[in-house]
Coordinates of C-alpha atoms and ligand atoms in Angstrom, one line a residue:
Chain A
M1 CA 110.8 78.8 -117.5
K2 CA 110.8 75.9 -120.9
A3 CA 110.4 77.5 -123.8
F4 CA 106.3 77.1 -125.3
R5 CA 104.5 78.7 -128.5
Y6 CA 102.4 81.4 -127.5
E7 CA 98.4 81.0 -129.0
R8 CA 96.7 84.6 -129.0
P9 CA 93.3 84.1 -129.8
T10 CA 91.0 87.2 -130.5
T11 CA 87.8 85.6 -130.1
V12 CA 86.7 83.1 -127.2
E13 CA 85.4 80.6 -129.9
A14 CA 89.5 80.0 -130.7
A15 CA 90.9 80.4 -127.2
V16 CA 88.3 77.4 -126.3
R17 CA 89.5 75.4 -129.6
A18 CA 93.3 75.8 -127.8
H19 CA 92.8 75.1 -124.7
A20 CA 91.0 72.0 -125.8
G21 CA 93.6 70.8 -128.0
G22 CA 96.0 70.8 -125.1
A23 CA 97.8 74.4 -124.7
L24 CA 98.1 75.9 -121.0
L25 CA 95.2 78.4 -120.1
K26 CA 96.6 82.0 -119.3
A27 CA 95.0 85.0 -118.1
N28 CA 97.7 87.5 -117.3
G29 CA 99.9 85.0 -115.8
I30 CA 100.7 85.8 -112.1
D31 CA 100.1 82.1 -111.0
V32 CA 100.5 80.4 -114.4
L33 CA 104.6 81.8 -114.7
D34 CA 104.9 81.1 -110.9
R35 CA 104.1 77.5 -111.5
M36 CA 106.0 77.5 -115.2
K37 CA 109.1 79.4 -113.7
E38 CA 108.7 75.9 -110.8
R39 CA 108.2 73.7 -113.3
L40 CA 105.2 72.4 -112.1
D41 CA 103.9 72.9 -115.5
Q42 CA 106.0 73.2 -118.8
P43 CA 103.9 72.9 -121.4
D44 CA 105.0 72.9 -125.2
R45 CA 101.9 75.3 -125.8
V46 CA 100.3 78.6 -123.7
V47 CA 97.2 80.1 -124.8
T48 CA 96.3 83.6 -123.5
L49 CA 93.4 86.2 -123.3
V50 CA 95.1 88.8 -123.4
D51 CA 94.0 89.7 -127.0
V52 CA 90.5 88.8 -127.0
P53 CA 88.6 92.1 -127.0
G54 CA 85.5 92.8 -124.5
L55 CA 86.1 90.1 -121.4
D56 CA 87.5 92.9 -119.2
R57 CA 84.2 94.9 -119.2
V58 CA 82.1 95.5 -115.8
E59 CA 78.6 96.2 -117.2
R60 CA 75.0 96.9 -114.8
R61 CA 72.7 95.6 -116.1
P62 CA 68.5 96.8 -115.9
D63 CA 67.9 94.6 -113.1
G64 CA 70.8 96.2 -111.0
S65 CA 73.2 92.7 -111.6
L66 CA 76.4 92.8 -112.4
S67 CA 78.6 91.1 -115.0
I68 CA 82.0 90.9 -114.8
G69 CA 84.3 90.5 -117.8
A70 CA 87.1 86.9 -116.6
M71 CA 90.2 89.7 -117.8
T72 CA 88.5 92.4 -115.3
T73 CA 91.5 93.0 -112.9
L74 CA 91.0 93.3 -109.4
A75 CA 91.9 97.1 -108.9
T76 CA 89.1 97.6 -111.6
L77 CA 86.7 96.1 -109.2
A78 CA 88.0 97.5 -106.3
A79 CA 87.4 101.1 -108.1
S80 CA 84.1 100.4 -109.9
A81 CA 81.2 102.2 -108.4
D82 CA 78.9 99.7 -110.0
V83 CA 80.6 97.1 -108.3
A84 CA 80.7 99.3 -104.9
A85 CA 76.5 99.4 -105.7
A86 CA 75.8 96.1 -106.9
C87 CA 78.1 94.1 -103.7
P88 CA 80.3 96.1 -101.9
T89 CA 82.3 93.5 -100.6
L90 CA 83.2 92.5 -104.1
A91 CA 84.7 95.8 -104.0
T92 CA 86.0 95.3 -100.4
A93 CA 87.6 91.8 -101.0
A94 CA 89.4 93.3 -104.5
G95 CA 90.7 95.9 -102.7
Q96 CA 92.3 94.2 -100.1
A97 CA 94.0 91.3 -101.9
A98 CA 98.1 91.2 -103.0
S99 CA 99.2 94.3 -103.6
P100 CA 98.5 97.4 -105.7
A101 CA 100.9 96.3 -108.8
L102 CA 99.5 92.7 -108.7
R103 CA 95.6 94.0 -108.7
N104 CA 96.7 96.2 -111.5
R105 CA 96.9 92.6 -113.7
A106 CA 95.3 89.8 -111.1
T107 CA 92.2 89.0 -113.3
L108 CA 88.9 87.6 -111.6
G109 CA 88.9 84.7 -113.8
G110 CA 92.9 84.3 -112.8
N111 CA 91.8 84.9 -109.0
L112 CA 89.1 82.1 -109.0
G113 CA 91.6 79.1 -111.0
Q114 CA 94.4 80.2 -108.9
H115 CA 96.3 76.7 -107.2
T116 CA 96.7 76.8 -104.0
R117 CA 99.2 78.1 -102.4
C118 CA 100.5 75.2 -100.2
G119 CA 104.1 75.3 -99.9
Y120 CA 104.9 71.5 -101.0
Y121 CA 102.5 71.4 -103.7
R122 CA 104.7 74.7 -105.2
F123 CA 108.0 73.0 -104.8
A124 CA 108.5 70.0 -107.4
S125 CA 110.9 68.0 -104.7
F126 CA 108.0 67.5 -102.4
R127 CA 105.4 64.6 -102.5
C128 CA 102.3 66.3 -102.9
F129 CA 98.6 64.1 -103.3
K130 CA 97.0 66.6 -105.4
R131 CA 100.7 66.1 -107.9
G132 CA 99.9 62.4 -107.8
D133 CA 101.5 61.2 -104.8
A134 CA 99.2 58.6 -102.7
D135 CA 99.8 60.6 -99.5
C136 CA 99.7 64.4 -98.5
P137 CA 102.9 65.7 -96.2
V138 CA 101.1 68.7 -94.2
Q139 CA 100.0 65.2 -92.7
A140 CA 102.6 63.7 -91.9
P141 CA 104.8 63.9 -88.7
G142 CA 107.3 67.1 -89.1
G143 CA 104.7 68.7 -91.4
V144 CA 104.0 72.3 -91.8
Q145 CA 100.6 73.1 -90.9
E146 CA 100.4 76.6 -90.3
P147 CA 98.6 77.5 -93.8
A148 CA 96.3 74.6 -94.2
G149 CA 93.1 73.9 -93.4
I150 CA 90.1 72.6 -91.2
F151 CA 87.5 71.3 -93.1
G152 CA 87.6 68.5 -95.3
I153 CA 91.4 68.1 -95.2
D154 CA 91.2 64.2 -94.8
L155 CA 93.1 63.7 -98.5
C156 CA 94.9 67.3 -99.2
A157 CA 95.1 69.6 -96.4
C158 CA 95.4 72.9 -98.8
A159 CA 93.5 76.1 -97.9
H160 CA 92.0 77.8 -101.1
P161 CA 93.4 80.6 -101.4
S162 CA 90.8 83.2 -103.0
S163 CA 89.4 85.8 -101.0
L164 CA 87.2 86.8 -103.7
A165 CA 85.2 83.3 -104.2
P166 CA 83.6 83.5 -101.1
V167 CA 82.1 86.7 -101.6
L168 CA 81.0 85.4 -105.0
A169 CA 79.8 82.2 -103.1
A170 CA 77.4 84.2 -100.7
G171 CA 76.4 86.6 -103.3
G172 CA 75.2 83.8 -105.4
A173 CA 76.7 84.8 -108.1
V174 CA 77.4 82.4 -111.7
A175 CA 80.2 81.6 -113.7
V176 CA 79.3 81.3 -117.3
V177 CA 81.8 79.1 -119.0
A178 CA 82.3 78.8 -122.8
S179 CA 83.3 75.5 -124.0
A180 CA 83.4 73.6 -127.5
K181 CA 79.9 72.3 -126.8
G182 CA 78.3 76.2 -125.7
E183 CA 77.9 78.0 -123.2
R184 CA 76.8 76.8 -119.3
R185 CA 76.2 78.4 -116.1
V186 CA 77.9 77.0 -113.4
P187 CA 77.1 78.7 -109.7
V188 CA 80.1 80.1 -108.3
A189 CA 78.7 77.4 -105.0
A190 CA 79.4 75.1 -107.3
L191 CA 82.8 75.8 -109.2
Y192 CA 84.7 73.8 -106.8
E193 CA 85.1 70.0 -106.6
P194 CA 87.0 67.8 -103.6
P195 CA 90.4 67.1 -104.2
A196 CA 91.4 63.8 -106.4
R197 CA 94.4 62.4 -106.1
G198 CA 96.6 64.0 -109.2
K199 CA 94.2 66.2 -109.8
A200 CA 96.3 70.0 -109.5
S201 CA 93.0 71.9 -109.4
D202 CA 90.3 71.6 -107.8
W203 CA 87.6 73.5 -109.9
V204 CA 85.2 71.7 -112.2
L205 CA 86.6 73.5 -114.9
G206 CA 88.6 71.1 -117.8
E207 CA 90.3 71.8 -120.8
G208 CA 88.5 73.4 -123.4
D209 CA 86.4 75.5 -120.9
V210 CA 87.2 79.0 -120.4
L211 CA 85.1 81.5 -117.9
V212 CA 83.8 84.3 -120.0
R213 CA 82.1 86.5 -117.1
V214 CA 80.6 86.1 -113.7
E215 CA 77.3 87.7 -113.2
V216 CA 76.2 88.5 -109.2
P217 CA 72.8 89.4 -108.6
P218 CA 72.4 92.2 -107.6
V219 CA 72.8 93.0 -103.1
V220 CA 69.1 95.1 -102.8
A221 CA 69.4 97.9 -100.3
G222 CA 66.5 97.2 -97.4
S223 CA 65.9 93.6 -98.1
H224 CA 69.9 92.2 -98.3
R225 CA 72.7 92.6 -96.5
V226 CA 76.4 91.7 -97.2
G227 CA 79.9 91.6 -94.9
Y228 CA 83.7 91.0 -95.0
E229 CA 86.2 89.9 -93.3
E230 CA 89.5 88.6 -93.1
V231 CA 92.4 88.2 -91.2
R232 CA 95.9 88.5 -93.0
Q233 CA 99.3 87.6 -91.1
K234 CA 100.9 90.9 -92.9
A235 CA 98.1 93.9 -93.4
A236 CA 98.8 93.6 -97.1
F237 CA 100.8 91.4 -99.8
D238 CA 100.0 87.7 -98.6
W239 CA 97.0 85.6 -99.1
P240 CA 94.5 85.9 -95.7
L241 CA 94.7 83.2 -93.0
V242 CA 90.9 83.1 -92.8
V243 CA 88.0 85.1 -94.9
G244 CA 84.5 85.3 -94.4
A245 CA 81.7 86.7 -96.5
V246 CA 77.8 86.7 -95.9
W247 CA 74.7 87.4 -97.0
V248 CA 71.7 87.8 -95.3
A249 CA 67.8 88.7 -96.5
A250 CA 66.2 89.9 -93.4
R251 CA 62.0 91.2 -93.1
D252 CA 61.2 93.4 -89.9
G253 CA 64.8 92.2 -87.9
V254 CA 64.4 88.3 -88.7
V255 CA 66.1 86.7 -91.2
A256 CA 64.3 84.9 -94.2
D257 CA 67.7 83.5 -95.7
A258 CA 71.7 83.5 -95.0
R259 CA 74.7 82.4 -96.7
V260 CA 78.0 81.7 -95.0
W261 CA 81.2 81.2 -97.0
L262 CA 84.5 81.0 -95.5
G263 CA 87.9 81.0 -97.3
A264 CA 91.6 79.6 -96.7
V265 CA 90.0 77.0 -94.3
A266 CA 89.6 74.1 -96.8
P267 CA 90.6 73.0 -99.8
S268 CA 87.4 74.7 -101.8
P269 CA 85.6 78.0 -100.6
W270 CA 83.7 76.3 -97.7
R271 CA 80.0 76.9 -97.3
A272 CA 79.5 77.2 -93.5
E273 CA 75.6 75.6 -93.2
A274 CA 75.4 75.3 -89.6
A275 CA 76.1 78.9 -89.4
E276 CA 73.3 79.6 -91.8
K277 CA 70.8 77.5 -90.0
A278 CA 71.8 79.4 -86.6
L279 CA 70.7 82.7 -88.2
V280 CA 67.1 81.9 -90.4
G281 CA 64.2 82.6 -88.7
K282 CA 66.1 84.2 -85.6
P283 CA 66.5 88.5 -84.6
F284 CA 69.5 89.5 -86.7
T285 CA 71.4 91.1 -84.0
A286 CA 74.8 91.0 -82.6
A287 CA 74.3 87.9 -80.2
Q288 CA 72.8 86.1 -82.8
A289 CA 76.0 86.7 -85.4
A290 CA 78.7 85.4 -82.1
V291 CA 76.2 82.2 -82.4
A292 CA 76.7 81.9 -85.7
G293 CA 80.0 82.4 -85.4
E294 CA 80.4 79.8 -82.8
A295 CA 78.5 77.3 -85.3
A296 CA 80.3 77.8 -87.9
V297 CA 83.3 75.8 -86.7
A298 CA 80.7 72.8 -86.9
G299 CA 82.4 69.8 -88.6
A300 CA 86.2 71.1 -88.3
T301 CA 88.8 68.6 -87.8
P302 CA 91.9 70.7 -87.5
L303 CA 95.3 69.7 -87.6
P304 CA 97.5 70.4 -84.5
G305 CA 99.1 73.3 -86.7
T306 CA 95.7 74.6 -87.7
A307 CA 93.6 74.9 -84.2
Y308 CA 93.9 78.4 -84.4
K309 CA 91.8 78.7 -87.3
V310 CA 89.3 77.2 -85.6
E311 CA 89.2 80.5 -83.2
L312 CA 89.8 82.3 -86.3
V313 CA 86.9 81.2 -87.8
K314 CA 83.9 82.3 -85.3
V315 CA 85.4 85.6 -84.9
V316 CA 85.5 86.2 -88.6
V317 CA 81.9 85.3 -89.1
R318 CA 80.8 87.0 -85.9
R319 CA 82.4 90.7 -87.1
A320 CA 81.1 89.7 -90.9
L321 CA 77.3 89.5 -89.7
V322 CA 78.3 92.4 -87.6
A323 CA 79.6 94.5 -90.5
A324 CA 76.1 93.7 -92.4
L325 CA 73.9 94.6 -89.8
E326 CA 75.4 97.9 -89.9
R327 CA 76.1 98.5 -92.9
R328 CA 73.8 101.2 -94.3
S329 CA 73.0 100.7 -98.2
Chain B
M1 CA 119.0 80.2 -123.4
G2 CA 121.0 82.6 -121.5
R3 CA 119.2 85.9 -121.6
T4 CA 117.9 86.0 -118.2
G5 CA 121.9 86.4 -116.8
H6 CA 121.6 83.2 -114.8
E7 CA 124.2 81.3 -116.8
G8 CA 127.6 80.7 -116.5
G9 CA 131.2 82.8 -118.1
G10 CA 131.9 83.8 -121.0
P11 CA 135.4 84.5 -123.5
P12 CA 137.7 86.4 -121.7
G13 CA 137.1 90.4 -122.2
L14 CA 133.8 90.1 -122.7
S15 CA 131.7 90.8 -120.2
R16 CA 128.9 88.3 -119.3
R17 CA 126.4 91.3 -120.1
E18 CA 127.7 92.3 -123.2
L19 CA 128.1 88.5 -124.9
L20 CA 124.5 88.1 -123.9
R21 CA 123.3 91.1 -125.2
G22 CA 124.9 90.0 -128.2
A23 CA 123.2 86.8 -128.7
G24 CA 119.9 88.4 -128.1
L25 CA 120.2 91.0 -131.3
A26 CA 121.7 87.7 -133.2
A27 CA 119.1 85.8 -132.2
A28 CA 116.2 88.4 -133.0
A29 CA 117.3 88.5 -136.8
G30 CA 117.5 84.6 -137.0
A31 CA 114.1 85.1 -136.1
T32 CA 112.7 87.5 -138.8
L33 CA 113.9 85.5 -141.4
L34 CA 112.9 81.8 -140.0
P35 CA 110.9 80.7 -142.6
A36 CA 109.6 77.9 -140.8
A37 CA 107.9 80.0 -138.2
R38 CA 106.5 82.4 -141.4
A39 CA 104.7 79.3 -142.7
L40 CA 103.6 78.8 -139.2
A41 CA 101.9 82.3 -139.0
A42 CA 100.6 81.6 -142.7
D43 CA 98.0 78.5 -141.2
A44 CA 96.9 79.8 -138.4
P45 CA 93.8 80.6 -138.1
A46 CA 92.4 84.3 -138.4
D47 CA 91.3 84.5 -135.2
L48 CA 94.4 83.2 -134.1
R49 CA 97.8 84.9 -133.5
V50 CA 101.1 82.1 -133.3
Q51 CA 104.5 83.5 -132.0
G52 CA 107.7 81.2 -130.9
P53 CA 108.8 79.3 -129.3
D54 CA 111.6 81.1 -130.7
A55 CA 112.6 84.8 -130.2
V56 CA 110.5 87.1 -132.4
E57 CA 110.5 91.5 -132.9
L58 CA 108.8 92.8 -130.1
T59 CA 108.4 96.8 -130.1
L60 CA 107.6 98.9 -127.0
T61 CA 108.3 102.4 -125.6
V62 CA 110.7 102.2 -122.8
N63 CA 111.1 105.5 -120.7
G64 CA 109.1 107.3 -123.7
A65 CA 111.2 106.0 -126.5
P66 CA 110.3 103.2 -129.1
R67 CA 112.7 100.1 -128.4
T68 CA 112.5 96.9 -130.5
V69 CA 113.8 93.9 -129.3
A70 CA 114.0 90.2 -129.6
A71 CA 111.7 88.2 -127.0
A72 CA 110.8 84.5 -126.8
P73 CA 107.2 84.1 -125.9
R74 CA 108.8 82.6 -122.1
D75 CA 110.8 85.8 -121.1
T76 CA 109.1 88.3 -119.1
L77 CA 109.0 91.9 -119.0
L78 CA 112.1 92.1 -116.6
D79 CA 114.2 89.8 -119.0
V80 CA 113.8 92.3 -121.5
L81 CA 114.2 95.3 -119.8
R82 CA 117.7 94.3 -117.9
L83 CA 119.0 92.1 -121.3
P84 CA 119.3 93.0 -123.9
L85 CA 117.7 96.9 -123.2
D86 CA 120.0 96.9 -120.5
L87 CA 117.8 99.2 -117.8
T88 CA 119.0 97.1 -114.4
G89 CA 117.1 99.5 -112.2
A90 CA 114.6 96.7 -111.5
K91 CA 116.4 94.0 -110.1
K92 CA 115.1 89.9 -110.2
V93 CA 114.8 89.6 -106.6
C94 CA 112.0 87.1 -105.9
D95 CA 111.0 86.8 -109.5
R96 CA 107.7 85.2 -108.3
G97 CA 105.7 88.6 -107.7
T98 CA 106.6 88.6 -104.0
C99 CA 108.7 91.2 -103.0
G100 CA 108.7 94.3 -105.3
A101 CA 112.0 95.1 -106.7
C102 CA 111.2 94.4 -110.1
T103 CA 108.1 97.5 -110.0
V104 CA 108.2 99.5 -113.1
L105 CA 105.2 101.6 -114.2
L106 CA 103.1 99.8 -117.2
D107 CA 100.8 102.8 -118.7
G108 CA 101.6 105.1 -115.6
K109 CA 100.2 101.9 -113.3
P110 CA 102.5 100.2 -111.4
V111 CA 103.3 96.1 -112.2
Y112 CA 105.8 93.7 -111.2
A113 CA 108.0 93.0 -114.4
C114 CA 108.6 89.8 -113.2
S115 CA 105.2 88.6 -113.2
V116 CA 104.4 90.2 -116.7
L117 CA 105.2 88.3 -119.9
A118 CA 107.5 90.9 -122.1
L119 CA 105.4 89.7 -125.5
D120 CA 101.7 90.7 -123.4
V121 CA 103.0 94.7 -123.1
A122 CA 104.0 94.9 -127.4
G123 CA 103.0 98.7 -127.9
R124 CA 102.8 99.4 -124.4
S125 CA 104.5 102.6 -122.6
V126 CA 106.9 101.4 -119.8
T127 CA 108.4 103.4 -116.9
T128 CA 111.6 101.8 -115.7
A129 CA 113.1 103.7 -112.0
E130 CA 115.8 104.9 -114.4
G131 CA 113.2 106.9 -116.2
V132 CA 111.1 107.9 -112.7
V133 CA 114.7 109.4 -112.2
G134 CA 115.3 110.9 -115.7
G135 CA 111.6 112.4 -115.9
A136 CA 108.5 113.6 -113.4
G137 CA 109.7 111.4 -110.6
R138 CA 113.1 113.6 -110.3
A139 CA 111.2 115.3 -107.2
V140 CA 111.0 112.1 -105.7
A141 CA 114.0 110.7 -106.1
D142 CA 115.9 113.6 -104.8
A143 CA 113.4 113.5 -101.6
F144 CA 114.9 109.7 -100.9
V145 CA 118.3 111.1 -100.9
A146 CA 117.8 113.6 -98.6
K147 CA 115.5 111.4 -96.4
D148 CA 118.2 108.7 -96.3
A149 CA 115.5 106.5 -97.9
M150 CA 117.9 103.4 -98.5
Q151 CA 120.7 100.9 -96.9
C152 CA 121.4 98.3 -99.1
G153 CA 119.3 99.7 -101.8
F154 CA 118.1 96.2 -103.4
C155 CA 114.0 97.6 -103.1
T156 CA 115.0 101.5 -103.6
P157 CA 114.4 101.5 -107.5
G158 CA 110.8 99.5 -106.8
M159 CA 110.2 101.7 -103.9
L160 CA 110.9 104.6 -106.0
V161 CA 108.6 103.6 -109.0
A162 CA 105.8 102.9 -106.3
C163 CA 106.3 106.3 -104.6
A164 CA 106.3 108.1 -108.0
A165 CA 103.4 106.5 -109.1
A166 CA 101.6 107.2 -105.4
V167 CA 103.0 111.0 -106.1
A168 CA 101.6 111.1 -109.7
E169 CA 98.2 109.9 -108.4
H170 CA 97.6 112.1 -105.3
G171 CA 99.9 115.3 -105.5
P172 CA 100.4 117.3 -102.5
S173 CA 97.8 115.9 -101.1
L174 CA 99.0 112.4 -100.3
T175 CA 98.8 111.1 -97.1
L176 CA 100.8 109.5 -94.9
E177 CA 98.0 106.3 -95.1
Q178 CA 97.9 106.6 -99.3
A179 CA 101.8 106.5 -99.3
R180 CA 101.9 103.1 -96.9
A181 CA 99.4 101.6 -99.1
A182 CA 101.1 102.4 -102.4
T183 CA 104.1 100.3 -101.1
A184 CA 102.7 97.8 -99.4
G185 CA 103.9 95.6 -102.1
N186 CA 107.3 96.7 -101.7
L187 CA 109.7 94.9 -99.3
C188 CA 112.6 96.3 -97.4
R189 CA 114.8 93.9 -95.3
C190 CA 116.9 96.5 -94.3
G191 CA 113.6 98.1 -93.0
T192 CA 113.4 101.8 -94.4
Y193 CA 110.5 102.2 -94.4
P194 CA 109.7 105.1 -92.3
H195 CA 112.6 107.5 -94.6
V196 CA 110.9 106.0 -97.5
L197 CA 107.5 107.4 -96.5
E198 CA 108.9 110.2 -95.3
A199 CA 110.6 111.0 -98.5
A200 CA 107.4 110.1 -100.5
L201 CA 105.3 112.4 -98.1
A202 CA 108.3 115.6 -98.7
A203 CA 108.3 115.1 -102.4
A204 CA 104.7 115.2 -102.6
K205 CA 104.7 118.4 -101.0
T206 CA 106.7 119.9 -103.9
A207 CA 104.5 118.4 -106.5
K208 CA 101.7 120.1 -108.8
G209 CA 98.1 119.6 -107.5
R210 CA 95.7 118.0 -109.5
Ligands
FAD401 C1 102.0 88.0 -103.5 C2 100.7 87.6 -103.9 C3 99.6 87.8 -102.6 C4 98.0 88.1 -103.2 N1 97.0 88.0 -102.1 C5 95.8 87.3 -103.0 C6 94.9 87.8 -101.3 O1 95.0 88.2 -100.7 N2 93.6 87.1 -102.4 C7 93.1 86.5 -103.1 O2 92.6 86.2 -103.5 N3 94.7 86.5 -104.4 C8 95.6 86.9 -103.8 N4 96.6 86.2 -104.6 C9 96.1 86.1 -106.3 C10 96.4 86.7 -107.2 O3 94.6 87.1 -107.4 C11 96.0 85.6 -108.2 O4 97.2 84.8 -108.8 C12 95.6 86.3 -109.9 O5 94.4 86.9 -109.7 C13 95.7 85.6 -111.1 O6 95.3 86.1 -111.7 P1 95.9 86.3 -113.5 O7 95.4 86.9 -114.3 O8 97.3 86.2 -113.8 O9 95.6 84.8 -113.9 P2 96.8 83.4 -114.4 O10 98.1 83.0 -113.7 O11 96.6 83.8 -116.1 O12 95.9 82.0 -114.1 C14 95.9 81.5 -112.9 C15 94.8 80.2 -113.4 O13 93.3 80.4 -113.6 C16 93.0 79.7 -114.8 N5 92.5 80.8 -115.5 C17 92.5 82.4 -115.6 N6 91.6 82.7 -116.1 C18 90.7 81.8 -116.4 C19 89.7 82.2 -117.4 N7 89.0 82.6 -117.9 N8 88.8 80.6 -117.5 C20 89.3 79.6 -117.0 N9 90.6 79.3 -116.4 C21 91.2 80.7 -116.4 C22 94.9 79.5 -115.7 O14 94.6 78.3 -116.7 C23 95.2 79.4 -114.4 O15 95.4 77.8 -113.5 C24 98.1 86.5 -104.6 C25 98.9 86.8 -105.4 C26 100.7 86.7 -105.2 C27 101.7 86.8 -106.2
SF4_402 S1 97.8 69.8 -98.7 FE1 97.4 69.2 -100.6 S2 98.3 70.9 -102.0 FE2 99.7 70.6 -100.1 S3 100.9 68.8 -99.9 FE3 99.2 68.2 -99.3 S4 97.9 67.3 -101.1 FE4 99.7 68.8 -102.0
FES403 S1 111.1 89.9 -108.6 FE1 109.0 90.4 -109.0 S2 108.4 90.7 -107.5 FE2 110.5 90.2 -106.9
FES404 S1 117.4 98.9 -98.5 FE1 118.1 97.0 -98.3 S2 116.0 96.5 -99.3 FE2 115.3 98.3 -98.6

């Protein structure tokens, strides 16, 4: 790791200033240290959020919604009674991610901001469109494709690593971002944009943008149901192969509104709109869950090495919907 | 800077470890006297503290005792534990948070020392495998021996720390499922998992209830 000057603000304003001035932003550093050790990032200045008080707070507000500070750890999310009550799938996803030692450090902000795990991206000796090269070696003959995506992969084929982002997007969560111009609110569903050459991260936050907290509307018992399902190669200590998160509003057994989000299948969290359409206006049943699972792969353009993910998506969406259907809350 | 121990040889008669440790202490003395660094700190606004890029003084509690070392911003907690503190229980295997060989307790909770910046844990309490063996986790270490829970031993200090944390958390009620979950972030290339889990459960039986 190259030597750097360490800037430790005690206010969000000072963090914004330092980040706007070109310092690399670090939360607890799990992803940032990896990138610096590999010399993908070689900053002269690093600004950290570890000394800013109050960013690790989880609050249940009077309307039942959650306000989760960006520095809240995944272990805290998994163990919080407030999170379990207001958005149980977030607690599940956080509790299944990574490993106990990582969850004790991994922050929500860092989880949403982590860069892709694509093996080509992660080693500077490979070519990579995201790091500025003209093409993507995953698509080239002999490219290692298995971890890659199946949707929206024409320029960069990577899979978004966060298992929490699809849950938050499905739940209608909003990211609150501080910058020199003040605070702005960005729905998690709009937090990522399509890949661009030389743009390492696909999220919309730029220099000077600091995620302060994420607000999650409550899952209202009797009206809303949520489900989460993931498939992993190993039961723990790795990123998932496919993630499915669903949010369903049903009245008298009929679906009034549905949101179906997928993780690890596209460069960004992926909204399965066709699956949502397959649900709305129909009875909320296990049979309809299977129909929605089939619909979820509409528009997939798998590579030979990622074709297996098409089948996983169908299963994951069906299971997440069945879990939502059966959840007693 | 060679303090992470990857760089080549030194003068004969002095082990590389001793040489490097000496260099670390010299750097500490230099950093506290450096006028440029002081001037920089004085210029900084009240809501921003600046450290480095050179080493600064760092005090933390290690295995129950306060320790003061020189650490640069880029040094990980693992770097500082192994050199200059000479606590080599925590192993540097992947250095990427993907194996668990460097597991230590930070304020009682397991973390990977390779993925934590040393300066981030100033003033906090760190327990390494050495501290576990010399303290409340002795019974877990004894159970590792009794149950033959190691082969090459490379994962062992990390496994031990993870198991000791599980035993401390759950006491005699520790289940196989919980022991498995607690060690899910510790890879063993030799595949000693069954013996490790047996050792954790055996040690838990002798632990005081919560
Ligand atoms: C072995 C392993 C397995 C893992 N498994 C999973 C898994 O199953 N599911 C999953 O979802 N994740 C998984 N992770 C990823 C892990 O959750 C993230 O690395 C972690 O959450 C990052 O948090 P951090 O505080 O260390 O972030 P940092 O490394 O400090 O930051 C990460 C990125 O986010 C940006 N950032 C951080 N906070 C903010 C903020 N407040 N505002 C703006 N930008 C910010 C930083 O600039 C940086 O680019 C795994 C990681 C490892 C090493
Ligand atoms: S998939 Fe994306 S991140 Fe991976 S090599 Fe191609 S462009 Fe780079
Ligand atoms: S050396 Fe830290 S997890 Fe492998
Ligand atoms: S005993 Fe060899 S790696 Fe675990």
